[in-house]
Amino acid sequence: MDERPETELISIPATPRVSTPEIQTPSGQRSPRPTSNREGKSSTAWTPTSFISPRFLSPIGTPMKRVLVNMKGYLEEVGHLTKLNPQDAWLPITESRNGNAHYAAFHNLNAGVGFQALILPVAFSFLGWSWGILSLTIAYCWQLYTLWILVQLHEAVPGKRYNRYVELAQAAFGEKLGLWLALFPTVYLSAGTATALILIGGETMKLFFQIVCGPLCSSNPLTTVEWYLVFTSLCIVLSQLPNLNSIAGLSLVGAVTAITYSTMVWVLSVSQQRPSSISYEPISLPSFSASVFSALNALGIVAFAFRGHNLAMEIQATMPSTIKHPAHVPMWRGAKVAYFFIAMCVFPIAIGGFWAYGNLMPSGGMLSALYAFHIHDIPRGLLAMTFLLVVFNCLSSFQIYSMPVFDSFEASYTSRTNRPCSIWVRSGFRVFYGFISFFIGVALPFLSSLAGLLGGLTLPVTFAYPCFMWVLIKRPTKFSFNWYFNWILGWLGVAFSLAFSIGGIWSMVNSGLTLKFFKPN
């Protein structure tokens, strides 16, 4: 048996090779092609020491060449280099690995805060002050802990990087079970978020146009569905950026706009006079069962406010990693900064929004409340700027949440053809996905109810699965506090997922009743 140092990285099992022409990927990178050394062995991994080759060493004497070659072998042996699947260089998630802590902060903040925070006062109107603040605080601490788990598990096996959430699930639960458990909620979360972004983005563009245009608007303005189509078209144009690192600038725009409009929304709300008929008692519904289901849906909205864990592994995969400088260090540094600002956004919006509107909060959230109650009180330019910032944030968030779906499309294509997607195939996938999301959004225009259902169905991705993964991969001492703590959190997450999903389905079925109670006086 070949004995190697413990720190050696695991290489990919050999598979039959198909001769592939050396072409460029859509982003301009040259696709990896198997090469052979003088012993005839295949070498597919690019490493930082690849420059130590005969053509570069030809002017150097034989002793120096031997020293450099030995140094190269030593670096590879002690595990400073990760041997990657060549297919990873063709896919949007892992095509570029020059990320850093700044990119991690931008991506996590763009994914972690956005339109879903604007709906939190809707949840408070069903939960009230005490349960609303308690549930929001618990959810924030819980998801921050599970994010730390995912960051640590990215390279739980020396030399093996779990670049995608599904890969980590397969490592923990097994190939088939992990695929079934993780694939549906992660894809559903990405596609569902994209659909909700089209809804809120299109509605916000319509309100922005009405504010700017005012009484000068034409007699035949665009309908809501047409605004959805305009927003979807803009998303498709921006989605042509090739990989996750290439949208770091968009994530920065999304992060800055999210912080800005979140602050503006709650400051503008609390600075205006409150409606005279405001009440802070939870909304009373005709029956006890209706009240219970509405409360469950509200908790699902709170859970949905902290989505983004389905992107944690993918964001960390864009960073270089060595034994001396592992990727989890900059990733966690960026995540801490991002979630500090997330807390500064979601808590003031939830508390300030409920204080300003109470149980009169419209089902559309804070933006609808501003437009309904203060359209004549707030300067039109300031209100228009707030709505425009929301549009920019939705455009940016659509890109990062759609990237895992783009990656899945291209992974299926490259595994079948053994070559990277051409620019036309890649563009076709993204256009197709954009319009599919548009059609789903037109068919399900229930933003608050959709948020509760999304929060329930995808809750295990954020709150349950990471706890199970920690126990199954790290294997803490049986019956220890760590063991009990993670098992309990995991099963609580599964139970909450079932309950919140039922509440979300009930809310969608009874959306007419919900809208009646949210109609402002």
PDB file of C-alpha atoms in Angstrom, residues 167-449:
ATOM      1  CA  GLU A 167     -21.395  18.060  -2.866  1.00  0.00           C
ATOM      2  CA  LEU A 168     -21.178  18.618   0.893  1.00  0.00           C
ATOM      3  CA  ALA A 169     -24.600  17.028   1.377  1.00  0.00           C
ATOM      4  CA  GLN A 170     -23.480  13.968  -0.583  1.00  0.00           C
ATOM      5  CA  ALA A 171     -20.353  13.691   1.554  1.00  0.00           C
ATOM      6  CA  ALA A 172     -22.476  13.773   4.722  1.00  0.00           C
ATOM      7  CA  PHE A 173     -25.595  11.808   3.776  1.00  0.00           C
ATOM      8  CA  GLY A 174     -24.322   9.623   0.935  1.00  0.00           C
ATOM      9  CA  GLU A 175     -24.336  10.056  -2.836  1.00  0.00           C
ATOM     10  CA  LYS A 176     -28.022   9.351  -3.554  1.00  0.00           C
ATOM     11  CA  LEU A 177     -29.630  10.533  -0.317  1.00  0.00           C
ATOM     12  CA  GLY A 178     -27.545  13.716  -0.237  1.00  0.00           C
ATOM     13  CA  LEU A 179     -28.550  14.506  -3.810  1.00  0.00           C
ATOM     14  CA  TRP A 180     -32.256  14.043  -3.075  1.00  0.00           C
ATOM     15  CA  LEU A 181     -32.131  15.997   0.178  1.00  0.00           C
ATOM     16  CA  ALA A 182     -30.153  18.995  -1.063  1.00  0.00           C
ATOM     17  CA  LEU A 183     -30.800  19.359  -4.781  1.00  0.00           C
ATOM     18  CA  PHE A 184     -34.495  20.242  -4.611  1.00  0.00           C
ATOM     19  CA  PRO A 185     -34.356  22.878  -1.817  1.00  0.00           C
ATOM     20  CA  THR A 186     -31.219  24.574  -3.176  1.00  0.00           C
ATOM     21  CA  VAL A 187     -32.525  24.772  -6.745  1.00  0.00           C
ATOM     22  CA  TYR A 188     -35.966  25.720  -5.450  1.00  0.00           C
ATOM     23  CA  LEU A 189     -34.451  28.447  -3.277  1.00  0.00           C
ATOM     24  CA  SER A 190     -32.483  29.870  -6.201  1.00  0.00           C
ATOM     25  CA  ALA A 191     -35.409  29.690  -8.628  1.00  0.00           C
ATOM     26  CA  GLY A 192     -37.963  30.834  -6.029  1.00  0.00           C
ATOM     27  CA  THR A 193     -35.825  33.779  -5.029  1.00  0.00           C
ATOM     28  CA  ALA A 194     -35.377  34.725  -8.680  1.00  0.00           C
ATOM     29  CA  THR A 195     -39.158  34.610  -9.117  1.00  0.00           C
ATOM     30  CA  ALA A 196     -39.754  36.754  -6.042  1.00  0.00           C
ATOM     31  CA  LEU A 197     -37.099  39.213  -7.253  1.00  0.00           C
ATOM     32  CA  ILE A 198     -38.934  39.563 -10.564  1.00  0.00           C
ATOM     33  CA  LEU A 199     -42.160  40.258  -8.659  1.00  0.00           C
ATOM     34  CA  ILE A 200     -40.722  42.892  -6.356  1.00  0.00           C
ATOM     35  CA  GLY A 201     -38.447  44.349  -9.052  1.00  0.00           C
ATOM     36  CA  GLY A 202     -41.251  44.735 -11.571  1.00  0.00           C
ATOM     37  CA  GLU A 203     -43.646  46.207  -9.008  1.00  0.00           C
ATOM     38  CA  THR A 204     -40.987  48.640  -7.798  1.00  0.00           C
ATOM     39  CA  MET A 205     -40.180  49.769 -11.329  1.00  0.00           C
ATOM     40  CA  LYS A 206     -43.884  50.451 -11.876  1.00  0.00           C
ATOM     41  CA  LEU A 207     -44.116  52.508  -8.663  1.00  0.00           C
ATOM     42  CA  PHE A 208     -40.901  54.352  -9.538  1.00  0.00           C
ATOM     43  CA  PHE A 209     -42.325  55.292 -12.924  1.00  0.00           C
ATOM     44  CA  GLN A 210     -45.568  56.508 -11.347  1.00  0.00           C
ATOM     45  CA  ILE A 211     -43.677  58.636  -8.815  1.00  0.00           C
ATOM     46  CA  VAL A 212     -41.341  60.211 -11.384  1.00  0.00           C
ATOM     47  CA  CYS A 213     -43.986  60.693 -14.043  1.00  0.00           C
ATOM     48  CA  GLY A 214     -46.699  61.878 -11.676  1.00  0.00           C
ATOM     49  CA  PRO A 215     -49.770  63.435 -13.321  1.00  0.00           C
ATOM     50  CA  LEU A 216     -47.944  63.640 -16.650  1.00  0.00           C
ATOM     51  CA  CYS A 217     -48.157  59.870 -17.181  1.00  0.00           C
ATOM     52  CA  SER A 218     -49.679  58.734 -20.439  1.00  0.00           C
ATOM     53  CA  SER A 219     -53.180  57.357 -20.496  1.00  0.00           C
ATOM     54  CA  ASN A 220     -51.839  53.886 -21.415  1.00  0.00           C
ATOM     55  CA  PRO A 221     -48.991  53.077 -18.998  1.00  0.00           C
ATOM     56  CA  LEU A 222     -47.356  49.664 -18.904  1.00  0.00           C
ATOM     57  CA  THR A 223     -49.221  46.965 -17.033  1.00  0.00           C
ATOM     58  CA  THR A 224     -47.690  45.134 -14.084  1.00  0.00           C
ATOM     59  CA  VAL A 225     -46.909  42.067 -16.223  1.00  0.00           C
ATOM     60  CA  GLU A 226     -45.181  44.271 -18.774  1.00  0.00           C
ATOM     61  CA  TRP A 227     -43.029  45.763 -16.016  1.00  0.00           C
ATOM     62  CA  TYR A 228     -42.150  42.203 -14.955  1.00  0.00           C
ATOM     63  CA  LEU A 229     -41.010  41.598 -18.521  1.00  0.00           C
ATOM     64  CA  VAL A 230     -38.885  44.766 -18.564  1.00  0.00           C
ATOM     65  CA  PHE A 231     -37.201  43.775 -15.318  1.00  0.00           C
ATOM     66  CA  THR A 232     -36.620  40.206 -16.544  1.00  0.00           C
ATOM     67  CA  SER A 233     -34.986  41.498 -19.722  1.00  0.00           C
ATOM     68  CA  LEU A 234     -32.546  43.611 -17.698  1.00  0.00           C
ATOM     69  CA  CYS A 235     -31.729  40.572 -15.537  1.00  0.00           C
ATOM     70  CA  ILE A 236     -31.005  38.466 -18.627  1.00  0.00           C
ATOM     71  CA  VAL A 237     -28.633  41.091 -20.026  1.00  0.00           C
ATOM     72  CA  LEU A 238     -26.659  41.239 -16.754  1.00  0.00           C
ATOM     73  CA  SER A 239     -26.644  37.445 -16.449  1.00  0.00           C
ATOM     74  CA  GLN A 240     -24.262  37.197 -19.400  1.00  0.00           C
ATOM     75  CA  LEU A 241     -21.344  37.852 -17.037  1.00  0.00           C
ATOM     76  CA  PRO A 242     -19.499  34.524 -17.069  1.00  0.00           C
ATOM     77  CA  ASN A 243     -18.760  33.443 -13.498  1.00  0.00           C
ATOM     78  CA  LEU A 244     -19.266  34.151  -9.814  1.00  0.00           C
ATOM     79  CA  ASN A 245     -16.138  36.259  -9.403  1.00  0.00           C
ATOM     80  CA  SER A 246     -17.031  38.373 -12.418  1.00  0.00           C
ATOM     81  CA  ILE A 247     -20.187  39.615 -10.657  1.00  0.00           C
ATOM     82  CA  ALA A 248     -18.279  40.849  -7.576  1.00  0.00           C
ATOM     83  CA  GLY A 249     -18.840  44.406  -8.788  1.00  0.00           C
ATOM     84  CA  LEU A 250     -22.567  43.757  -9.090  1.00  0.00           C
ATOM     85  CA  SER A 251     -22.584  42.273  -5.591  1.00  0.00           C
ATOM     86  CA  LEU A 252     -20.890  45.417  -4.302  1.00  0.00           C
ATOM     87  CA  VAL A 253     -23.594  47.509  -5.952  1.00  0.00           C
ATOM     88  CA  GLY A 254     -26.245  45.238  -4.465  1.00  0.00           C
ATOM     89  CA  ALA A 255     -24.691  45.460  -0.993  1.00  0.00           C
ATOM     90  CA  VAL A 256     -24.396  49.262  -1.024  1.00  0.00           C
ATOM     91  CA  THR A 257     -27.901  49.774  -2.380  1.00  0.00           C
ATOM     92  CA  ALA A 258     -29.374  47.296   0.128  1.00  0.00           C
ATOM     93  CA  ILE A 259     -27.822  49.094   3.100  1.00  0.00           C
ATOM     94  CA  THR A 260     -28.822  52.489   1.703  1.00  0.00           C
ATOM     95  CA  TYR A 261     -32.454  51.791   0.906  1.00  0.00           C
ATOM     96  CA  SER A 262     -32.956  49.710   4.064  1.00  0.00           C
ATOM     97  CA  THR A 263     -31.851  52.688   6.134  1.00  0.00           C
ATOM     98  CA  MET A 264     -33.888  55.142   4.071  1.00  0.00           C
ATOM     99  CA  VAL A 265     -37.049  53.032   4.282  1.00  0.00           C
ATOM    100  CA  TRP A 266     -37.188  52.748   8.054  1.00  0.00           C
ATOM    101  CA  VAL A 267     -35.958  56.299   8.676  1.00  0.00           C
ATOM    102  CA  LEU A 268     -38.603  57.735   6.330  1.00  0.00           C
ATOM    103  CA  SER A 269     -41.285  55.565   7.960  1.00  0.00           C
ATOM    104  CA  VAL A 270     -40.570  56.458  11.583  1.00  0.00           C
ATOM    105  CA  SER A 271     -40.086  60.149  10.769  1.00  0.00           C
ATOM    106  CA  GLN A 272     -43.672  60.507   9.464  1.00  0.00           C
ATOM    107  CA  GLN A 273     -46.858  60.703  11.467  1.00  0.00           C
ATOM    108  CA  ARG A 274     -48.370  57.311  12.180  1.00  0.00           C
ATOM    109  CA  PRO A 275     -51.878  56.432  10.922  1.00  0.00           C
ATOM    110  CA  SER A 276     -54.571  57.284  13.447  1.00  0.00           C
ATOM    111  CA  SER A 277     -56.142  53.822  13.499  1.00  0.00           C
ATOM    112  CA  ILE A 278     -52.880  51.956  14.083  1.00  0.00           C
ATOM    113  CA  SER A 279     -52.836  48.964  16.441  1.00  0.00           C
ATOM    114  CA  TYR A 280     -50.015  46.680  17.584  1.00  0.00           C
ATOM    115  CA  GLU A 281     -52.207  43.743  18.483  1.00  0.00           C
ATOM    116  CA  PRO A 282     -51.693  40.715  16.187  1.00  0.00           C
ATOM    117  CA  ILE A 283     -54.241  40.637  13.388  1.00  0.00           C
ATOM    118  CA  SER A 284     -57.297  38.661  14.464  1.00  0.00           C
ATOM    119  CA  LEU A 285     -58.639  36.214  11.896  1.00  0.00           C
ATOM    120  CA  PRO A 286     -62.094  34.565  11.807  1.00  0.00           C
ATOM    121  CA  SER A 287     -60.996  31.259  13.344  1.00  0.00           C
ATOM    122  CA  PHE A 288     -58.324  29.854  15.618  1.00  0.00           C
ATOM    123  CA  SER A 289     -56.948  27.612  12.873  1.00  0.00           C
ATOM    124  CA  ALA A 290     -56.621  30.607  10.535  1.00  0.00           C
ATOM    125  CA  SER A 291     -54.674  32.479  13.217  1.00  0.00           C
ATOM    126  CA  VAL A 292     -52.337  29.506  13.733  1.00  0.00           C
ATOM    127  CA  PHE A 293     -51.654  29.065  10.025  1.00  0.00           C
ATOM    128  CA  SER A 294     -51.070  32.792   9.585  1.00  0.00           C
ATOM    129  CA  ALA A 295     -48.581  32.768  12.473  1.00  0.00           C
ATOM    130  CA  LEU A 296     -46.756  29.824  10.894  1.00  0.00           C
ATOM    131  CA  ASN A 297     -46.614  31.667   7.586  1.00  0.00           C
ATOM    132  CA  ALA A 298     -45.240  34.723   9.410  1.00  0.00           C
ATOM    133  CA  LEU A 299     -42.489  32.596  10.967  1.00  0.00           C
ATOM    134  CA  GLY A 300     -41.734  31.293   7.476  1.00  0.00           C
ATOM    135  CA  ILE A 301     -41.268  34.896   6.322  1.00  0.00           C
ATOM    136  CA  VAL A 302     -38.792  35.418   9.177  1.00  0.00           C
ATOM    137  CA  ALA A 303     -36.910  32.267   8.137  1.00  0.00           C
ATOM    138  CA  PHE A 304     -36.849  33.397   4.506  1.00  0.00           C
ATOM    139  CA  ALA A 305     -35.284  36.701   5.586  1.00  0.00           C
ATOM    140  CA  PHE A 306     -32.105  34.783   6.393  1.00  0.00           C
ATOM    141  CA  ARG A 307     -31.603  32.817   3.202  1.00  0.00           C
ATOM    142  CA  GLY A 308     -28.252  32.675   1.479  1.00  0.00           C
ATOM    143  CA  HIS A 309     -26.644  29.551   2.955  1.00  0.00           C
ATOM    144  CA  ASN A 310     -27.173  27.721  -0.332  1.00  0.00           C
ATOM    145  CA  LEU A 311     -24.458  30.019  -1.728  1.00  0.00           C
ATOM    146  CA  ALA A 312     -21.919  29.729   1.095  1.00  0.00           C
ATOM    147  CA  MET A 313     -19.963  26.807  -0.367  1.00  0.00           C
ATOM    148  CA  GLU A 314     -20.035  28.349  -3.842  1.00  0.00           C
ATOM    149  CA  ILE A 315     -18.711  31.700  -2.609  1.00  0.00           C
ATOM    150  CA  GLN A 316     -15.888  30.004  -0.707  1.00  0.00           C
ATOM    151  CA  ALA A 317     -15.071  27.899  -3.771  1.00  0.00           C
ATOM    152  CA  THR A 318     -14.030  31.064  -5.643  1.00  0.00           C
ATOM    153  CA  MET A 319     -11.077  31.573  -3.297  1.00  0.00           C
ATOM    154  CA  PRO A 320      -7.595  30.056  -3.570  1.00  0.00           C
ATOM    155  CA  SER A 321      -6.750  27.714  -0.730  1.00  0.00           C
ATOM    156  CA  THR A 322      -3.512  26.225   0.580  1.00  0.00           C
ATOM    157  CA  ILE A 323      -2.547  24.552   3.836  1.00  0.00           C
ATOM    158  CA  LYS A 324      -0.844  27.744   4.975  1.00  0.00           C
ATOM    159  CA  HIS A 325      -3.649  30.032   3.780  1.00  0.00           C
ATOM    160  CA  PRO A 326      -6.931  28.048   3.860  1.00  0.00           C
ATOM    161  CA  ALA A 327      -9.979  29.571   2.206  1.00  0.00           C
ATOM    162  CA  HIS A 328     -12.105  29.452   5.349  1.00  0.00           C
ATOM    163  CA  VAL A 329     -10.121  32.318   6.922  1.00  0.00           C
ATOM    164  CA  PRO A 330     -10.986  35.060   4.393  1.00  0.00           C
ATOM    165  CA  MET A 331     -14.448  33.577   3.915  1.00  0.00           C
ATOM    166  CA  TRP A 332     -15.343  33.839   7.595  1.00  0.00           C
ATOM    167  CA  ARG A 333     -13.775  37.287   7.840  1.00  0.00           C
ATOM    168  CA  GLY A 334     -15.948  38.517   4.980  1.00  0.00           C
ATOM    169  CA  ALA A 335     -19.042  36.733   6.320  1.00  0.00           C
ATOM    170  CA  LYS A 336     -18.718  38.392   9.737  1.00  0.00           C
ATOM    171  CA  VAL A 337     -18.582  41.839   8.171  1.00  0.00           C
ATOM    172  CA  ALA A 338     -21.543  41.016   5.920  1.00  0.00           C
ATOM    173  CA  TYR A 339     -23.752  39.714   8.721  1.00  0.00           C
ATOM    174  CA  PHE A 340     -22.975  42.700  10.918  1.00  0.00           C
ATOM    175  CA  PHE A 341     -24.482  44.928   8.224  1.00  0.00           C
ATOM    176  CA  ILE A 342     -27.322  42.448   7.694  1.00  0.00           C
ATOM    177  CA  ALA A 343     -28.276  42.845  11.350  1.00  0.00           C
ATOM    178  CA  MET A 344     -28.099  46.618  10.939  1.00  0.00           C
ATOM    179  CA  CYS A 345     -30.627  46.317   8.113  1.00  0.00           C
ATOM    180  CA  VAL A 346     -33.170  43.671   9.124  1.00  0.00           C
ATOM    181  CA  PHE A 347     -33.722  44.590  12.776  1.00  0.00           C
ATOM    182  CA  PRO A 348     -34.424  48.330  12.224  1.00  0.00           C
ATOM    183  CA  ILE A 349     -36.698  47.550   9.260  1.00  0.00           C
ATOM    184  CA  ALA A 350     -38.736  44.974  11.183  1.00  0.00           C
ATOM    185  CA  ILE A 351     -39.026  46.991  14.384  1.00  0.00           C
ATOM    186  CA  GLY A 352     -39.266  50.445  12.818  1.00  0.00           C
ATOM    187  CA  GLY A 353     -41.711  49.322  10.146  1.00  0.00           C
ATOM    188  CA  PHE A 354     -44.060  47.667  12.620  1.00  0.00           C
ATOM    189  CA  TRP A 355     -43.858  50.705  14.903  1.00  0.00           C
ATOM    190  CA  ALA A 356     -44.782  53.011  12.014  1.00  0.00           C
ATOM    191  CA  TYR A 357     -47.668  50.988  10.533  1.00  0.00           C
ATOM    192  CA  GLY A 358     -48.635  48.256  13.007  1.00  0.00           C
ATOM    193  CA  ASN A 359     -51.300  45.884  11.745  1.00  0.00           C
ATOM    194  CA  LEU A 360     -52.084  48.248   8.842  1.00  0.00           C
ATOM    195  CA  MET A 361     -48.961  47.037   7.058  1.00  0.00           C
ATOM    196  CA  PRO A 362     -49.838  46.165   3.421  1.00  0.00           C
ATOM    197  CA  SER A 363     -49.025  42.668   2.196  1.00  0.00           C
ATOM    198  CA  GLY A 364     -46.362  44.101  -0.142  1.00  0.00           C
ATOM    199  CA  GLY A 365     -44.219  45.235   2.780  1.00  0.00           C
ATOM    200  CA  MET A 366     -42.477  48.507   3.500  1.00  0.00           C
ATOM    201  CA  LEU A 367     -42.418  49.876  -0.034  1.00  0.00           C
ATOM    202  CA  SER A 368     -46.162  49.449  -0.421  1.00  0.00           C
ATOM    203  CA  ALA A 369     -46.655  51.117   2.970  1.00  0.00           C
ATOM    204  CA  LEU A 370     -44.549  54.128   2.009  1.00  0.00           C
ATOM    205  CA  TYR A 371     -46.447  54.527  -1.224  1.00  0.00           C
ATOM    206  CA  ALA A 372     -49.881  54.015   0.336  1.00  0.00           C
ATOM    207  CA  PHE A 373     -49.509  56.184   3.435  1.00  0.00           C
ATOM    208  CA  HIS A 374     -46.875  58.820   2.591  1.00  0.00           C
ATOM    209  CA  ILE A 375     -46.988  59.396  -1.143  1.00  0.00           C
ATOM    210  CA  HIS A 376     -47.912  63.055  -0.472  1.00  0.00           C
ATOM    211  CA  ASP A 377     -45.789  63.535   2.684  1.00  0.00           C
ATOM    212  CA  ILE A 378     -42.320  62.532   1.457  1.00  0.00           C
ATOM    213  CA  PRO A 379     -40.547  64.565  -1.261  1.00  0.00           C
ATOM    214  CA  ARG A 380     -41.106  62.860  -4.587  1.00  0.00           C
ATOM    215  CA  GLY A 381     -37.400  62.807  -5.481  1.00  0.00           C
ATOM    216  CA  LEU A 382     -36.442  61.095  -2.196  1.00  0.00           C
ATOM    217  CA  LEU A 383     -39.164  58.511  -2.566  1.00  0.00           C
ATOM    218  CA  ALA A 384     -38.197  57.842  -6.191  1.00  0.00           C
ATOM    219  CA  MET A 385     -34.540  57.370  -5.187  1.00  0.00           C
ATOM    220  CA  THR A 386     -35.549  54.785  -2.578  1.00  0.00           C
ATOM    221  CA  PHE A 387     -37.512  52.798  -5.122  1.00  0.00           C
ATOM    222  CA  LEU A 388     -34.708  53.012  -7.698  1.00  0.00           C
ATOM    223  CA  LEU A 389     -32.189  51.644  -5.192  1.00  0.00           C
ATOM    224  CA  VAL A 390     -34.478  48.675  -4.602  1.00  0.00           C
ATOM    225  CA  VAL A 391     -34.535  47.988  -8.346  1.00  0.00           C
ATOM    226  CA  PHE A 392     -30.711  48.045  -8.509  1.00  0.00           C
ATOM    227  CA  ASN A 393     -30.490  45.675  -5.542  1.00  0.00           C
ATOM    228  CA  CYS A 394     -32.980  43.238  -7.073  1.00  0.00           C
ATOM    229  CA  LEU A 395     -31.024  43.204 -10.346  1.00  0.00           C
ATOM    230  CA  SER A 396     -27.812  42.402  -8.450  1.00  0.00           C
ATOM    231  CA  SER A 397     -29.387  39.754  -6.216  1.00  0.00           C
ATOM    232  CA  PHE A 398     -30.901  37.990  -9.226  1.00  0.00           C
ATOM    233  CA  GLN A 399     -27.388  37.339 -10.572  1.00  0.00           C
ATOM    234  CA  ILE A 400     -25.897  35.714  -7.491  1.00  0.00           C
ATOM    235  CA  TYR A 401     -28.974  33.584  -6.782  1.00  0.00           C
ATOM    236  CA  SER A 402     -29.155  32.414 -10.377  1.00  0.00           C
ATOM    237  CA  MET A 403     -25.493  31.425 -10.605  1.00  0.00           C
ATOM    238  CA  PRO A 404     -25.948  27.949  -9.001  1.00  0.00           C
ATOM    239  CA  VAL A 405     -28.697  27.194 -11.531  1.00  0.00           C
ATOM    240  CA  PHE A 406     -26.458  28.318 -14.397  1.00  0.00           C
ATOM    241  CA  ASP A 407     -23.735  26.103 -12.940  1.00  0.00           C
ATOM    242  CA  SER A 408     -26.080  23.093 -12.876  1.00  0.00           C
ATOM    243  CA  PHE A 409     -27.111  23.646 -16.502  1.00  0.00           C
ATOM    244  CA  GLU A 410     -23.513  23.854 -17.671  1.00  0.00           C
ATOM    245  CA  ALA A 411     -22.351  20.936 -15.509  1.00  0.00           C
ATOM    246  CA  SER A 412     -24.928  18.708 -17.189  1.00  0.00           C
ATOM    247  CA  TYR A 413     -23.862  19.927 -20.620  1.00  0.00           C
ATOM    248  CA  THR A 414     -20.105  19.569 -20.065  1.00  0.00           C
ATOM    249  CA  SER A 415     -20.432  16.117 -18.498  1.00  0.00           C
ATOM    250  CA  ARG A 416     -22.221  14.911 -21.617  1.00  0.00           C
ATOM    251  CA  THR A 417     -20.026  16.603 -24.217  1.00  0.00           C
ATOM    252  CA  ASN A 418     -16.679  16.691 -22.387  1.00  0.00           C
ATOM    253  CA  ARG A 419     -16.127  20.268 -23.539  1.00  0.00           C
ATOM    254  CA  PRO A 420     -16.997  23.698 -22.132  1.00  0.00           C
ATOM    255  CA  CYS A 421     -20.154  25.501 -23.165  1.00  0.00           C
ATOM    256  CA  SER A 422     -19.791  27.859 -26.067  1.00  0.00           C
ATOM    257  CA  ILE A 423     -20.834  31.443 -25.536  1.00  0.00           C
ATOM    258  CA  TRP A 424     -24.085  30.766 -27.425  1.00  0.00           C
ATOM    259  CA  VAL A 425     -24.981  27.716 -25.343  1.00  0.00           C
ATOM    260  CA  ARG A 426     -24.200  29.583 -22.130  1.00  0.00           C
ATOM    261  CA  SER A 427     -26.302  32.556 -23.214  1.00  0.00           C
ATOM    262  CA  GLY A 428     -29.143  30.265 -24.260  1.00  0.00           C
ATOM    263  CA  PHE A 429     -29.240  28.623 -20.829  1.00  0.00           C
ATOM    264  CA  ARG A 430     -29.476  32.000 -19.129  1.00  0.00           C
ATOM    265  CA  VAL A 431     -32.123  33.418 -21.414  1.00  0.00           C
ATOM    266  CA  PHE A 432     -34.197  30.259 -20.935  1.00  0.00           C
ATOM    267  CA  TYR A 433     -33.890  30.446 -17.139  1.00  0.00           C
ATOM    268  CA  GLY A 434     -34.795  34.138 -17.059  1.00  0.00           C
ATOM    269  CA  PHE A 435     -38.028  33.688 -18.972  1.00  0.00           C
ATOM    270  CA  ILE A 436     -38.992  30.552 -17.038  1.00  0.00           C
ATOM    271  CA  SER A 437     -38.693  32.619 -13.841  1.00  0.00           C
ATOM    272  CA  PHE A 438     -40.797  35.323 -15.476  1.00  0.00           C
ATOM    273  CA  PHE A 439     -43.608  32.916 -16.332  1.00  0.00           C
ATOM    274  CA  ILE A 440     -43.588  31.476 -12.800  1.00  0.00           C
ATOM    275  CA  GLY A 441     -43.760  34.996 -11.393  1.00  0.00           C
ATOM    276  CA  VAL A 442     -46.761  35.826 -13.565  1.00  0.00           C
ATOM    277  CA  ALA A 443     -48.504  32.632 -12.448  1.00  0.00           C
ATOM    278  CA  LEU A 444     -47.765  33.167  -8.716  1.00  0.00           C
ATOM    279  CA  PRO A 445     -48.021  36.908  -7.953  1.00  0.00           C
ATOM    280  CA  PHE A 446     -48.340  36.441  -4.168  1.00  0.00           C
ATOM    281  CA  LEU A 447     -45.165  37.931  -2.719  1.00  0.00           C
ATOM    282  CA  SER A 448     -45.782  37.642   1.024  1.00  0.00           C
ATOM    283  CA  SER A 449     -47.352  34.174   0.762  1.00  0.00           C
TER     284      SER A 449
END
